[in-house]
mmCIF file with all atom_site columns, C-alpha atoms in Angstrom:
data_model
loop_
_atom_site.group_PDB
_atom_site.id
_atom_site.type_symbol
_atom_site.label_atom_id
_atom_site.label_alt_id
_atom_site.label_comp_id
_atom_site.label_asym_id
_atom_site.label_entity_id
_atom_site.label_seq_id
_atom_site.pdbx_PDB_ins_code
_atom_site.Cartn_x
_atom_site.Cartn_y
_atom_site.Cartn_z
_atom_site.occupancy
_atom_site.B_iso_or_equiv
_atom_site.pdbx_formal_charge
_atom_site.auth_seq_id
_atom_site.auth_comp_id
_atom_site.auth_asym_id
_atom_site.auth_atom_id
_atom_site.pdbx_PDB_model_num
ATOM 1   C CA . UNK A 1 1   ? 0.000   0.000  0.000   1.00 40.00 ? 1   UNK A CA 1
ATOM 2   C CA . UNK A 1 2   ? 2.887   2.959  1.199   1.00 37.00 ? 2   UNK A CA 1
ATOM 3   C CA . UNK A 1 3   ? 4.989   2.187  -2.076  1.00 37.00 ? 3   UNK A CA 1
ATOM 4   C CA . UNK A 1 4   ? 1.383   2.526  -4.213  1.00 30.00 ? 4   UNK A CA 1
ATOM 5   C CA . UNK A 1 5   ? 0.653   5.884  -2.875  1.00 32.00 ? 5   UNK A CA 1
ATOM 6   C CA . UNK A 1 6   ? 4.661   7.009  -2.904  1.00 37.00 ? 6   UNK A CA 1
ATOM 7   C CA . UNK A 1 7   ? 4.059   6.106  -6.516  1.00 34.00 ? 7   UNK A CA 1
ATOM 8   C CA . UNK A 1 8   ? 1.560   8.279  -7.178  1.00 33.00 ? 8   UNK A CA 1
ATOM 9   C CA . UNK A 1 9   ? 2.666   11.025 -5.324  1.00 37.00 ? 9   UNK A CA 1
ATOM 10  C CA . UNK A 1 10  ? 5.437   11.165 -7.236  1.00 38.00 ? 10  UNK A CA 1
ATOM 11  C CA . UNK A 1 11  ? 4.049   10.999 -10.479 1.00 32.00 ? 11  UNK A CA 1
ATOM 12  C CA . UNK A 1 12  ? 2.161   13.862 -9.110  1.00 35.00 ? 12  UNK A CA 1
ATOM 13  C CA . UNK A 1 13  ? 4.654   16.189 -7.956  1.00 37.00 ? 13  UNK A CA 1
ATOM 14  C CA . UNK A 1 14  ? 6.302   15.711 -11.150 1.00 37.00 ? 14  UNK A CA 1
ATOM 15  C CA . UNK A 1 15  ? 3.197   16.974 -12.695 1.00 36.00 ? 15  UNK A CA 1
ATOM 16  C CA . UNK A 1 16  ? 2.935   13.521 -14.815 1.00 35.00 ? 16  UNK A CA 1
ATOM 17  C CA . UNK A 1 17  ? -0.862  13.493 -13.041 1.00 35.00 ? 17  UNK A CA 1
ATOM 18  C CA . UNK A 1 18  ? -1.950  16.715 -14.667 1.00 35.00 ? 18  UNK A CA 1
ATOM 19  C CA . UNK A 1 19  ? -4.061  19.705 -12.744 1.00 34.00 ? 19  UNK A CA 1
ATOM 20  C CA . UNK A 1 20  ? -7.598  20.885 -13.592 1.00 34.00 ? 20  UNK A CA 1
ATOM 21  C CA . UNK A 1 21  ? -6.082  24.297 -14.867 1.00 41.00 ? 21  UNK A CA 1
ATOM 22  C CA . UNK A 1 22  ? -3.461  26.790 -14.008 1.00 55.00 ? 22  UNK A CA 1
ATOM 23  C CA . UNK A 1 23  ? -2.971  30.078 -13.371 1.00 77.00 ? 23  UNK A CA 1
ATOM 24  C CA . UNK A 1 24  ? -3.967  33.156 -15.001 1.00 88.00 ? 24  UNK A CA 1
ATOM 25  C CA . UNK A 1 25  ? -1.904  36.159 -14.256 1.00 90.00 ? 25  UNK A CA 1
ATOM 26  C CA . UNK A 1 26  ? -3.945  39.659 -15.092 1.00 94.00 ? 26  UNK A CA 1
ATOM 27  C CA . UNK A 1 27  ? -2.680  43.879 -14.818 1.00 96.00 ? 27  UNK A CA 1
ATOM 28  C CA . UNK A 1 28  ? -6.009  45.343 -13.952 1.00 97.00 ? 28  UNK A CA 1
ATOM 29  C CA . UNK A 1 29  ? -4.065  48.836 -13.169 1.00 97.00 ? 29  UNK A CA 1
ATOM 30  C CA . UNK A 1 30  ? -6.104  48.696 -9.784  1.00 96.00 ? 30  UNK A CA 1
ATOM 31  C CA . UNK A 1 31  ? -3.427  50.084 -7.630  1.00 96.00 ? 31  UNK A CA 1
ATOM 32  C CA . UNK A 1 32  ? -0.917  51.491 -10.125 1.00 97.00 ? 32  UNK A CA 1
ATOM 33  C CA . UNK A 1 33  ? 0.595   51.141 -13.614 1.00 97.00 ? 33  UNK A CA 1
ATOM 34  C CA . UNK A 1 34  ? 2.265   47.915 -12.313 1.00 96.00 ? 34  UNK A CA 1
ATOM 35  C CA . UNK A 1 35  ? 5.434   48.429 -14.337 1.00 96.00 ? 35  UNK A CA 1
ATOM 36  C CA . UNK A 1 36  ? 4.026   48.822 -18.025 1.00 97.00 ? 36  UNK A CA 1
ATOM 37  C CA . UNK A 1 37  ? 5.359   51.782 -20.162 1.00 97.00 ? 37  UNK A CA 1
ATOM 38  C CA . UNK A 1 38  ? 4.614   53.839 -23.441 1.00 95.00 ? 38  UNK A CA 1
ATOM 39  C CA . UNK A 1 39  ? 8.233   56.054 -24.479 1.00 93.00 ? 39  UNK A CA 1
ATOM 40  C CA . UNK A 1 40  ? 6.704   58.058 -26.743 1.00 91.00 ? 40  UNK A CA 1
ATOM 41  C CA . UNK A 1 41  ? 3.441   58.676 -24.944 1.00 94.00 ? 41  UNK A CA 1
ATOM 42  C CA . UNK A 1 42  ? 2.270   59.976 -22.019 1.00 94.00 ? 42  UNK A CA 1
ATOM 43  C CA . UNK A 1 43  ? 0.978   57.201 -19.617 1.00 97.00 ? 43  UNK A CA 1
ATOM 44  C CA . UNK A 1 44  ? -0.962  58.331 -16.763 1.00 97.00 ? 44  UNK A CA 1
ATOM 45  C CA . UNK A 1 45  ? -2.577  55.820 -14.401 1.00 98.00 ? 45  UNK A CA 1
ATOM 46  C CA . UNK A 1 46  ? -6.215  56.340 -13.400 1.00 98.00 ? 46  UNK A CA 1
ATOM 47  C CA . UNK A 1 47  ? -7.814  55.598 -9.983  1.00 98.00 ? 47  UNK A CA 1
ATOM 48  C CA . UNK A 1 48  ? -11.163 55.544 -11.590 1.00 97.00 ? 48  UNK A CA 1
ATOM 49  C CA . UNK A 1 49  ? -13.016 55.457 -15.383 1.00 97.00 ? 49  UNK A CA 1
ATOM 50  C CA . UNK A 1 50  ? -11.387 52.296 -17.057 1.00 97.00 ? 50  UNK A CA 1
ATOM 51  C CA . UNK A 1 51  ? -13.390 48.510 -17.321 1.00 97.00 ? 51  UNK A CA 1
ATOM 52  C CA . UNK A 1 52  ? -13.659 49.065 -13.983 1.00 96.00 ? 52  UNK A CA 1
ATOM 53  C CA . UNK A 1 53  ? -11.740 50.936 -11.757 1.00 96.00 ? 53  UNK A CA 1
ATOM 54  C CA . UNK A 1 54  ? -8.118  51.543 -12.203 1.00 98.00 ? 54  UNK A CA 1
ATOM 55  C CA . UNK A 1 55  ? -6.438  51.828 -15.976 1.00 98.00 ? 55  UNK A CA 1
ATOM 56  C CA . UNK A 1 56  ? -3.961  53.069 -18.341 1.00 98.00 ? 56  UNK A CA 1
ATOM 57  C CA . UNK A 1 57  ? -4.238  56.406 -19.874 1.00 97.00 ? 57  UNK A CA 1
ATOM 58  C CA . UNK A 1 58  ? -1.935  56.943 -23.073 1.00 96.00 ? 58  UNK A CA 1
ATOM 59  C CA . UNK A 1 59  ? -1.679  60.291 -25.320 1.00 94.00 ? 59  UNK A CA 1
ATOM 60  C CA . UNK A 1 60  ? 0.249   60.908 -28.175 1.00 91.00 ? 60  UNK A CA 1
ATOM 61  C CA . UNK A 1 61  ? 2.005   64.712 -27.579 1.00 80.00 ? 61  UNK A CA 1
ATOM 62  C CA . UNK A 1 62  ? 4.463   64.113 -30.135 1.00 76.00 ? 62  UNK A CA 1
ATOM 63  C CA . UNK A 1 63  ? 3.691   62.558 -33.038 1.00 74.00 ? 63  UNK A CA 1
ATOM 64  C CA . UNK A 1 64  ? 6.180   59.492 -32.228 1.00 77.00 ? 64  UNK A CA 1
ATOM 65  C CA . UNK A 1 65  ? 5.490   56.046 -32.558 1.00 85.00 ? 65  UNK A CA 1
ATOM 66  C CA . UNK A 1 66  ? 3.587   54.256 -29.604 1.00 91.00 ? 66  UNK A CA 1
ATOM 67  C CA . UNK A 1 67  ? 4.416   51.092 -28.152 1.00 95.00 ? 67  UNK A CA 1
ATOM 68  C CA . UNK A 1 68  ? 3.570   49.804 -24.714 1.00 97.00 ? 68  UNK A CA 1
ATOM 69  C CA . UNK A 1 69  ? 5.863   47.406 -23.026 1.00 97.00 ? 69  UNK A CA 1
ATOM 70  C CA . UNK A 1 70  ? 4.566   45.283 -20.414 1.00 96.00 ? 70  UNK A CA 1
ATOM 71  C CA . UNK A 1 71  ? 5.454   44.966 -17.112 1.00 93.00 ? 71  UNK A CA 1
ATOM 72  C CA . UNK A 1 72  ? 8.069   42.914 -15.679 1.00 92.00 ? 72  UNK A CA 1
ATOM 73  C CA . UNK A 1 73  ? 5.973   40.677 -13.602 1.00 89.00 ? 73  UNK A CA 1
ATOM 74  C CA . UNK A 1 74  ? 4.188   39.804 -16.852 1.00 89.00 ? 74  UNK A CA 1
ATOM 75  C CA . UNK A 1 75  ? 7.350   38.705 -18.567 1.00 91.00 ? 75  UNK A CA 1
ATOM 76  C CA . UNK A 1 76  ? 7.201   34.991 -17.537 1.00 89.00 ? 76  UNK A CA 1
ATOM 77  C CA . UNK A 1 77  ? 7.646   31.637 -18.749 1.00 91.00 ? 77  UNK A CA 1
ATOM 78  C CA . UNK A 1 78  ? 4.100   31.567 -21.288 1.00 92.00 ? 78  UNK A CA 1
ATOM 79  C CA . UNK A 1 79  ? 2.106   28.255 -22.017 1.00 91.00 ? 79  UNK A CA 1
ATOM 80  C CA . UNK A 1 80  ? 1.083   26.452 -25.485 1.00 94.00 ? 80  UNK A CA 1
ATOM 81  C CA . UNK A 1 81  ? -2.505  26.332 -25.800 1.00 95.00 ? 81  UNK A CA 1
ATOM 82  C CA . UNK A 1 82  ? -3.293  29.906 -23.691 1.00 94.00 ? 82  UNK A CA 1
ATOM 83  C CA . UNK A 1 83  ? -5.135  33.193 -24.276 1.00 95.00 ? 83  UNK A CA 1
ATOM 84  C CA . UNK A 1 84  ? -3.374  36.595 -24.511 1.00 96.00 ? 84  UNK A CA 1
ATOM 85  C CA . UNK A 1 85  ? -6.408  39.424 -24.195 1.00 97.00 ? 85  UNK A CA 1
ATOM 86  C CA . UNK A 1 86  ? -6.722  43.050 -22.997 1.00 97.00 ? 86  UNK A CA 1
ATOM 87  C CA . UNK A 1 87  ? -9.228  45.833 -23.221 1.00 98.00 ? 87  UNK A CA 1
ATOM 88  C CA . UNK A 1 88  ? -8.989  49.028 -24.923 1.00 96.00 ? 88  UNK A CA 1
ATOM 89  C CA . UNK A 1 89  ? -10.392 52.130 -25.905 1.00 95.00 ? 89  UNK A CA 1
ATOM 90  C CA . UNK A 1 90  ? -9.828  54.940 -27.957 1.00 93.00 ? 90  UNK A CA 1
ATOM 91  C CA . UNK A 1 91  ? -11.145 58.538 -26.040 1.00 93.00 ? 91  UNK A CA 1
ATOM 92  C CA . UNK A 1 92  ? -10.397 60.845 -28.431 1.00 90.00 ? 92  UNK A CA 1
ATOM 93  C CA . UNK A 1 93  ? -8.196  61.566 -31.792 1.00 86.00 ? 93  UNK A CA 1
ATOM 94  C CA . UNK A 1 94  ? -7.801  63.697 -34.409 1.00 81.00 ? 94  UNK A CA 1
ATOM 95  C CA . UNK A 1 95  ? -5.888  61.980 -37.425 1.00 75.00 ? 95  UNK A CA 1
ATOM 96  C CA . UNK A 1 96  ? -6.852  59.142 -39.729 1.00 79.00 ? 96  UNK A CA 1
ATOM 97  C CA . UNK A 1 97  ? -6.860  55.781 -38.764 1.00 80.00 ? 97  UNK A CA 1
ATOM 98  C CA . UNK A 1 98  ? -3.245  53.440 -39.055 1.00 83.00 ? 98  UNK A CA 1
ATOM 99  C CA . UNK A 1 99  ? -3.276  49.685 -39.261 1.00 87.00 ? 99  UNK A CA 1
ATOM 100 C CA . UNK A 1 100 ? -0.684  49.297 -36.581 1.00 91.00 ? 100 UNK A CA 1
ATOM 101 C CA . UNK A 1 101 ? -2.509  49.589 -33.507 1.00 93.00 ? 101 UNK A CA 1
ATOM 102 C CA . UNK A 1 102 ? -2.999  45.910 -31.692 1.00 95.00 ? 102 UNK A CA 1
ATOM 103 C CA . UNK A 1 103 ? 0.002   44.754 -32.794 1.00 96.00 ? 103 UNK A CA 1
ATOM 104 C CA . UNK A 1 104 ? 1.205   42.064 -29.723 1.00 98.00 ? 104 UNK A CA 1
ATOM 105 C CA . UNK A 1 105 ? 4.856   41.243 -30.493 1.00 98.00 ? 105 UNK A CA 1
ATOM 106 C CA . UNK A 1 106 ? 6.470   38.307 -28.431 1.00 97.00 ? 106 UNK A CA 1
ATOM 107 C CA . UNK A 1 107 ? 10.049  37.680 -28.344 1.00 97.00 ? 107 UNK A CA 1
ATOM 108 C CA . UNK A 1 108 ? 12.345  35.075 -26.401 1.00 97.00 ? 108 UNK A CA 1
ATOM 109 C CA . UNK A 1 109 ? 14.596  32.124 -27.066 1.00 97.00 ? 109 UNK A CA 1
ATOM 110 C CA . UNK A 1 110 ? 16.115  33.751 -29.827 1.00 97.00 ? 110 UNK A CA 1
ATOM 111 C CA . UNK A 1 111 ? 12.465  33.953 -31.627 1.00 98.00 ? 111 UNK A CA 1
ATOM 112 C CA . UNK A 1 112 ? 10.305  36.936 -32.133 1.00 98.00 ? 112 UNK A CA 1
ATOM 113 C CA . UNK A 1 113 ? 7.044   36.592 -33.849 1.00 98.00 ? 113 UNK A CA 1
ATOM 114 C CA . UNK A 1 114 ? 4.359   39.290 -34.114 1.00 98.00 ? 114 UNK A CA 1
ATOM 115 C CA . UNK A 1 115 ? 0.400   39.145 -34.593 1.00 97.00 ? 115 UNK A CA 1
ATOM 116 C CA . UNK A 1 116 ? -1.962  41.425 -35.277 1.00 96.00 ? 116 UNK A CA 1
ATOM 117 C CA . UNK A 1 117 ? -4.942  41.494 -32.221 1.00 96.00 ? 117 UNK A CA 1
ATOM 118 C CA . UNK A 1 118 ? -6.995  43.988 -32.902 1.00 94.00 ? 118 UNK A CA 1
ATOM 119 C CA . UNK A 1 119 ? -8.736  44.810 -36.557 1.00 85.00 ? 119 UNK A CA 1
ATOM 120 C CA . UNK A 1 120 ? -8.403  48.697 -37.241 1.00 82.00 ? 120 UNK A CA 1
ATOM 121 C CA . UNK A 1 121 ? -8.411  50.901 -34.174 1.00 85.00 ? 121 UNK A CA 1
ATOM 122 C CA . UNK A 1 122 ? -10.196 50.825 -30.789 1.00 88.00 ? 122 UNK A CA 1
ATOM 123 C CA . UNK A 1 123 ? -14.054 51.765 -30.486 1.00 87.00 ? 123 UNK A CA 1
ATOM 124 C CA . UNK A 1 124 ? -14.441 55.258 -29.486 1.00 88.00 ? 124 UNK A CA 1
ATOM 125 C CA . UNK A 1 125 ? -16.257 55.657 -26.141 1.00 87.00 ? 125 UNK A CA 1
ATOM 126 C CA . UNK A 1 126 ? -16.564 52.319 -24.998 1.00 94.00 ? 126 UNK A CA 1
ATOM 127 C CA . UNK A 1 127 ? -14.320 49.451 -24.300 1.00 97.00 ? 127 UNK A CA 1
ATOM 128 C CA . UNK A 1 128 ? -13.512 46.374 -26.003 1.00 96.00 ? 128 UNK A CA 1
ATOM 129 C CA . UNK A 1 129 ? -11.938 43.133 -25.412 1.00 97.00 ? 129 UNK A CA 1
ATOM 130 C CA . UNK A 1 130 ? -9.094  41.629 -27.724 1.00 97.00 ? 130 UNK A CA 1
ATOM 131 C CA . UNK A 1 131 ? -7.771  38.475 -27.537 1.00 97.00 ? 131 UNK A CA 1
ATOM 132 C CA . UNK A 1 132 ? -5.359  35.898 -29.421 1.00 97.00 ? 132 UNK A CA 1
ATOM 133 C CA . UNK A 1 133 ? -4.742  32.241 -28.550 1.00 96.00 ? 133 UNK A CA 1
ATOM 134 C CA . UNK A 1 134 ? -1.085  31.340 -28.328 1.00 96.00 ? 134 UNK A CA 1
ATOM 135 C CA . UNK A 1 135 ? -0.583  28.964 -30.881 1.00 96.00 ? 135 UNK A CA 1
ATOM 136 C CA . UNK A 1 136 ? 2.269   28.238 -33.327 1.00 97.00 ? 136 UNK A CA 1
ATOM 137 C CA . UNK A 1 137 ? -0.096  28.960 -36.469 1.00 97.00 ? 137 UNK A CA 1
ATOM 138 C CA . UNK A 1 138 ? -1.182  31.978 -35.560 1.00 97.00 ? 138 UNK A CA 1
ATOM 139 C CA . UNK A 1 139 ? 2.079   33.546 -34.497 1.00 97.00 ? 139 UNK A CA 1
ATOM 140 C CA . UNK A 1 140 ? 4.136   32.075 -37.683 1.00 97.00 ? 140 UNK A CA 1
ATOM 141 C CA . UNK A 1 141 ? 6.378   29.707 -35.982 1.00 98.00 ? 141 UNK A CA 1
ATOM 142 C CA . UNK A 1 142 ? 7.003   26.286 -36.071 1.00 98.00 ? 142 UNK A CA 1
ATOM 143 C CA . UNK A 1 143 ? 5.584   24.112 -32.732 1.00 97.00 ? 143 UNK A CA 1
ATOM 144 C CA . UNK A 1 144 ? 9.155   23.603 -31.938 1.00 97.00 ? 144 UNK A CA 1
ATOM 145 C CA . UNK A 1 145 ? 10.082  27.400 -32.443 1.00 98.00 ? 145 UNK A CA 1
ATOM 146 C CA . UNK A 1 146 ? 6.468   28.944 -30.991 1.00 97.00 ? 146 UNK A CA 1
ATOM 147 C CA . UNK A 1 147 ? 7.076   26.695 -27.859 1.00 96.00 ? 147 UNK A CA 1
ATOM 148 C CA . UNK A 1 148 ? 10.772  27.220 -27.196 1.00 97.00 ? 148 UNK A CA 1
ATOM 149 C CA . UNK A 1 149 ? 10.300  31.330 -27.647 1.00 97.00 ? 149 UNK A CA 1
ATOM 150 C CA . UNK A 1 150 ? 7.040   30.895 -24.579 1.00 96.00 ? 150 UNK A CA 1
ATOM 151 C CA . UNK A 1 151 ? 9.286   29.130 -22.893 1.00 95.00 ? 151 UNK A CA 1
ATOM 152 C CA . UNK A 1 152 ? 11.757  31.786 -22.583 1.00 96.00 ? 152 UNK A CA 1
ATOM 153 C CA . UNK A 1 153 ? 9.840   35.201 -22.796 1.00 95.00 ? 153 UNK A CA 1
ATOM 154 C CA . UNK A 1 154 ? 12.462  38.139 -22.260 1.00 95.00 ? 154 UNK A CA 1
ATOM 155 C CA . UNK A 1 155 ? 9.700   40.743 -24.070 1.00 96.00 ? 155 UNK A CA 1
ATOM 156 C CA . UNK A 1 156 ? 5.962   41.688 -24.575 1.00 96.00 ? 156 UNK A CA 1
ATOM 157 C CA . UNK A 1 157 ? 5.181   44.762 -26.568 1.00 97.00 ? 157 UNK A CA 1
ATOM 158 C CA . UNK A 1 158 ? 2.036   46.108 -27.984 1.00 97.00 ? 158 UNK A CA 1
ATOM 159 C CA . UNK A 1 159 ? 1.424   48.852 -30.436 1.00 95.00 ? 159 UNK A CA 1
ATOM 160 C CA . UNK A 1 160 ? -0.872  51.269 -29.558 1.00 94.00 ? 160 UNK A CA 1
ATOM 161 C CA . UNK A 1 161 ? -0.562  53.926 -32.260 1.00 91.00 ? 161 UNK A CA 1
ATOM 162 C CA . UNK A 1 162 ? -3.978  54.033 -33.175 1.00 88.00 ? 162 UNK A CA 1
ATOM 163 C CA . UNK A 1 163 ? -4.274  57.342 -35.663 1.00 83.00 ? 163 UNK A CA 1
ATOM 164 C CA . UNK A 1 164 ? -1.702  59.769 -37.465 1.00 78.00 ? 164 UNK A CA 1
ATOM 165 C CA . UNK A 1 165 ? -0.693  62.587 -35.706 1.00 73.00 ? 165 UNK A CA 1
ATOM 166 C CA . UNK A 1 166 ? -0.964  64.157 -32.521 1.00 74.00 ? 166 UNK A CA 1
ATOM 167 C CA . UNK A 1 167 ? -3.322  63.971 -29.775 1.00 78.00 ? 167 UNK A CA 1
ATOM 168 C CA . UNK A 1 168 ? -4.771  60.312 -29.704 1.00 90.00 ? 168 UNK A CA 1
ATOM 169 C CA . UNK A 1 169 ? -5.702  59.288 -26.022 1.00 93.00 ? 169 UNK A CA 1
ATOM 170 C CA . UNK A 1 170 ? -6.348  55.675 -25.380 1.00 95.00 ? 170 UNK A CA 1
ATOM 171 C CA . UNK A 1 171 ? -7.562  53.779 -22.596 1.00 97.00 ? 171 UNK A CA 1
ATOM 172 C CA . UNK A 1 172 ? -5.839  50.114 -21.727 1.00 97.00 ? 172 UNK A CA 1
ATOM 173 C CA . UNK A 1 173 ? -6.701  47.825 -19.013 1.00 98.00 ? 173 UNK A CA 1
ATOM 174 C CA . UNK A 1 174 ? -7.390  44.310 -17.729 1.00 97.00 ? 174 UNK A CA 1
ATOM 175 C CA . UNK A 1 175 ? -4.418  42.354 -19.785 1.00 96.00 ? 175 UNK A CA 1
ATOM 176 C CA . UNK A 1 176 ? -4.093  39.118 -18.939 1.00 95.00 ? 176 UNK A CA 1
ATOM 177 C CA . UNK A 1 177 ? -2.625  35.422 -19.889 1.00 93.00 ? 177 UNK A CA 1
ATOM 178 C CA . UNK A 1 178 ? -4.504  32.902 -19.232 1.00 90.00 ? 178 UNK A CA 1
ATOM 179 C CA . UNK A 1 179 ? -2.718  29.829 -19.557 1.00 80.00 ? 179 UNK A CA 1
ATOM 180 C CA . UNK A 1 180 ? -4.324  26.260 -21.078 1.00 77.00 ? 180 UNK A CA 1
ATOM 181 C CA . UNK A 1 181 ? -5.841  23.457 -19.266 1.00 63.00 ? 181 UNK A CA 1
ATOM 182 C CA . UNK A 1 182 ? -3.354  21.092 -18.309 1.00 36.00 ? 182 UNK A CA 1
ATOM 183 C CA . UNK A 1 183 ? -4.000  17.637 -19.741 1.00 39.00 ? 183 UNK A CA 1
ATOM 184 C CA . UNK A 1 184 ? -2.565  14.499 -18.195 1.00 35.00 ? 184 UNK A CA 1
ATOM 185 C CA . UNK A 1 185 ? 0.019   12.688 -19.802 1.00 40.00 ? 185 UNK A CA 1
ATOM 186 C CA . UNK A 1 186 ? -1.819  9.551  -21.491 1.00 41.00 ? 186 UNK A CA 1
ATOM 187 C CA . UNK A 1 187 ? 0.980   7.250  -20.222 1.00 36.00 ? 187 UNK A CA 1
ATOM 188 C CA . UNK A 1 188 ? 0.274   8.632  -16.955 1.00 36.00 ? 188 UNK A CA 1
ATOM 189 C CA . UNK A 1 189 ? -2.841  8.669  -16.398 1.00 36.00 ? 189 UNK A CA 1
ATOM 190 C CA . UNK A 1 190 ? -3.165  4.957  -17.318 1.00 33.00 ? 190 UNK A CA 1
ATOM 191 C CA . UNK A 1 191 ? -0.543  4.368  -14.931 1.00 34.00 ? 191 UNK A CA 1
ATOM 192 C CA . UNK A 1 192 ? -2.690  6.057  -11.903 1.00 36.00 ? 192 UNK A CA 1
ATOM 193 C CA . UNK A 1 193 ? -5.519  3.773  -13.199 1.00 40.00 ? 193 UNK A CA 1
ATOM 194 C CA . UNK A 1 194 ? -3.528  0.757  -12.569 1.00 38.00 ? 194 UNK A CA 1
ATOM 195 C CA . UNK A 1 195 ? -2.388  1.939  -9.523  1.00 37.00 ? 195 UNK A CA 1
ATOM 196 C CA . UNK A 1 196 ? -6.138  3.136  -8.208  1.00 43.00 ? 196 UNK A CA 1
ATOM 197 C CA . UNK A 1 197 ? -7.169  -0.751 -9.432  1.00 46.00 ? 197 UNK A CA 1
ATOM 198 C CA . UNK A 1 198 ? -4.571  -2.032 -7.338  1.00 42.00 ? 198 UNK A CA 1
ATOM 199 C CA . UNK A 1 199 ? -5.594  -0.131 -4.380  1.00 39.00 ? 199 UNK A CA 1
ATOM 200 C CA . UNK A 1 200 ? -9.059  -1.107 -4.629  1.00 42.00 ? 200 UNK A CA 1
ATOM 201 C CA . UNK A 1 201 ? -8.145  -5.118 -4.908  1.00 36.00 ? 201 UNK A CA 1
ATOM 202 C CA . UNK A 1 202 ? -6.539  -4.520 -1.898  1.00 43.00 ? 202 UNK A CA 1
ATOM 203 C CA . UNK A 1 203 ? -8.691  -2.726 0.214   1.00 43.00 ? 203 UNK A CA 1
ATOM 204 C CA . UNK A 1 204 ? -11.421 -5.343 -0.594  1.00 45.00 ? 204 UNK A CA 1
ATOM 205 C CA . UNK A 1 205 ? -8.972  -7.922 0.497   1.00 45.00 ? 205 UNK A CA 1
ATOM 206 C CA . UNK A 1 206 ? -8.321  -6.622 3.577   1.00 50.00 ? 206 UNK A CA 1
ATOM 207 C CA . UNK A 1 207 ? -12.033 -6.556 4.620   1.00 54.00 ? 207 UNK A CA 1
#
């Protein structure tokens, strides 16, 4: 019985067993800007006013290029199989549109691959809610490649030029990665079952 349950335990502390999901780790910019910045804008956080609560506040005053890098404590090891999503808005602008804006670029391992989130710019006045799965199709990689670069995120950028010109002011909040299921290894799993037999036989042979 002990060496049937050290079994399992260790198939399940080296993760062979599987868990029902994992984490998702979410900037809600409840507290603060939690790290993320915009060079070439002005990024202001707000207490109040964003989807709810706290959020991002970006104007162009130059005319430059916007990108916003995420924080560090979003940089981390990323998982096949999850969702990358934020929300956004666009306040107020005074140029024509660009294609750029939603642009999430991922880099790491050596890899950098780029999609495009978000289909012309942010609705004006209200918020919306953009998302991308993280898969190797979708990002241009092979599974090899896509998987080795989430492995070892260094970098997580997202364009948020969103017209030409000056005086675009954008609202970002709630970005989060949300990582896949886990799924139990199929060698595994039929090992537990043989295990779980055994213990049964055994129980009922001890009564």
């Amino acid at each position: 019985m002990r060496k049937l349950l050290a079994a399992a335990a260790a198939l399940s502390a080296a993760g062979l067993l599987g868990t029902a999901s994992a984490a998702t780790l979410t900037a809600e910019f409840d507290t603060g800007a939690e790290g993320f910045t915009a060079p070439d804008f002005i990024l202001q956080w707000q207490a109040t006013g964003g989807n709810p609560d706290g959020y991002l506040r970006l104007e162009d005053d130059t005319g430059g290029f916007g990108v916003l890098f995420f924080g560090p404590a979003l940089v981390v090891p990323l998982e096949v199989g999850g969702t990358i999503s934020f929300d956004a808005t666009l306040f107020s602008a005074t140029g024509g549109n660009t294609p750029d804006f939603g642009e999430l670029t991922l880099s790491g391992g050596g890899f950098t691959a780029t999609v495009d989130m978000v289909t012309g710019v942010p609705p004006t006045g209200s918020w919306q809610t953009y998302s991308v799965g993280l898969d190797a199709a979708t990002f241009g990689l092979s599974t090899g490649d896509f998987a080795t670069m989430l492995a070892n995120i260094d970098g997580i950028e997202l364009v948020i030029e969103s017209t030409f010109g000056i005086n675009e002011v954008l609202g970002f909040d709630n970005f989060r990665v949300s990582a896949a299921d886990a799924v139990p290894v199929p060698a595994a799993a039929f090992l537990f079952a043989s295990l779980a037999g055994a213990l049964a036989v055994r129980r009922r042979m001890a009564r």
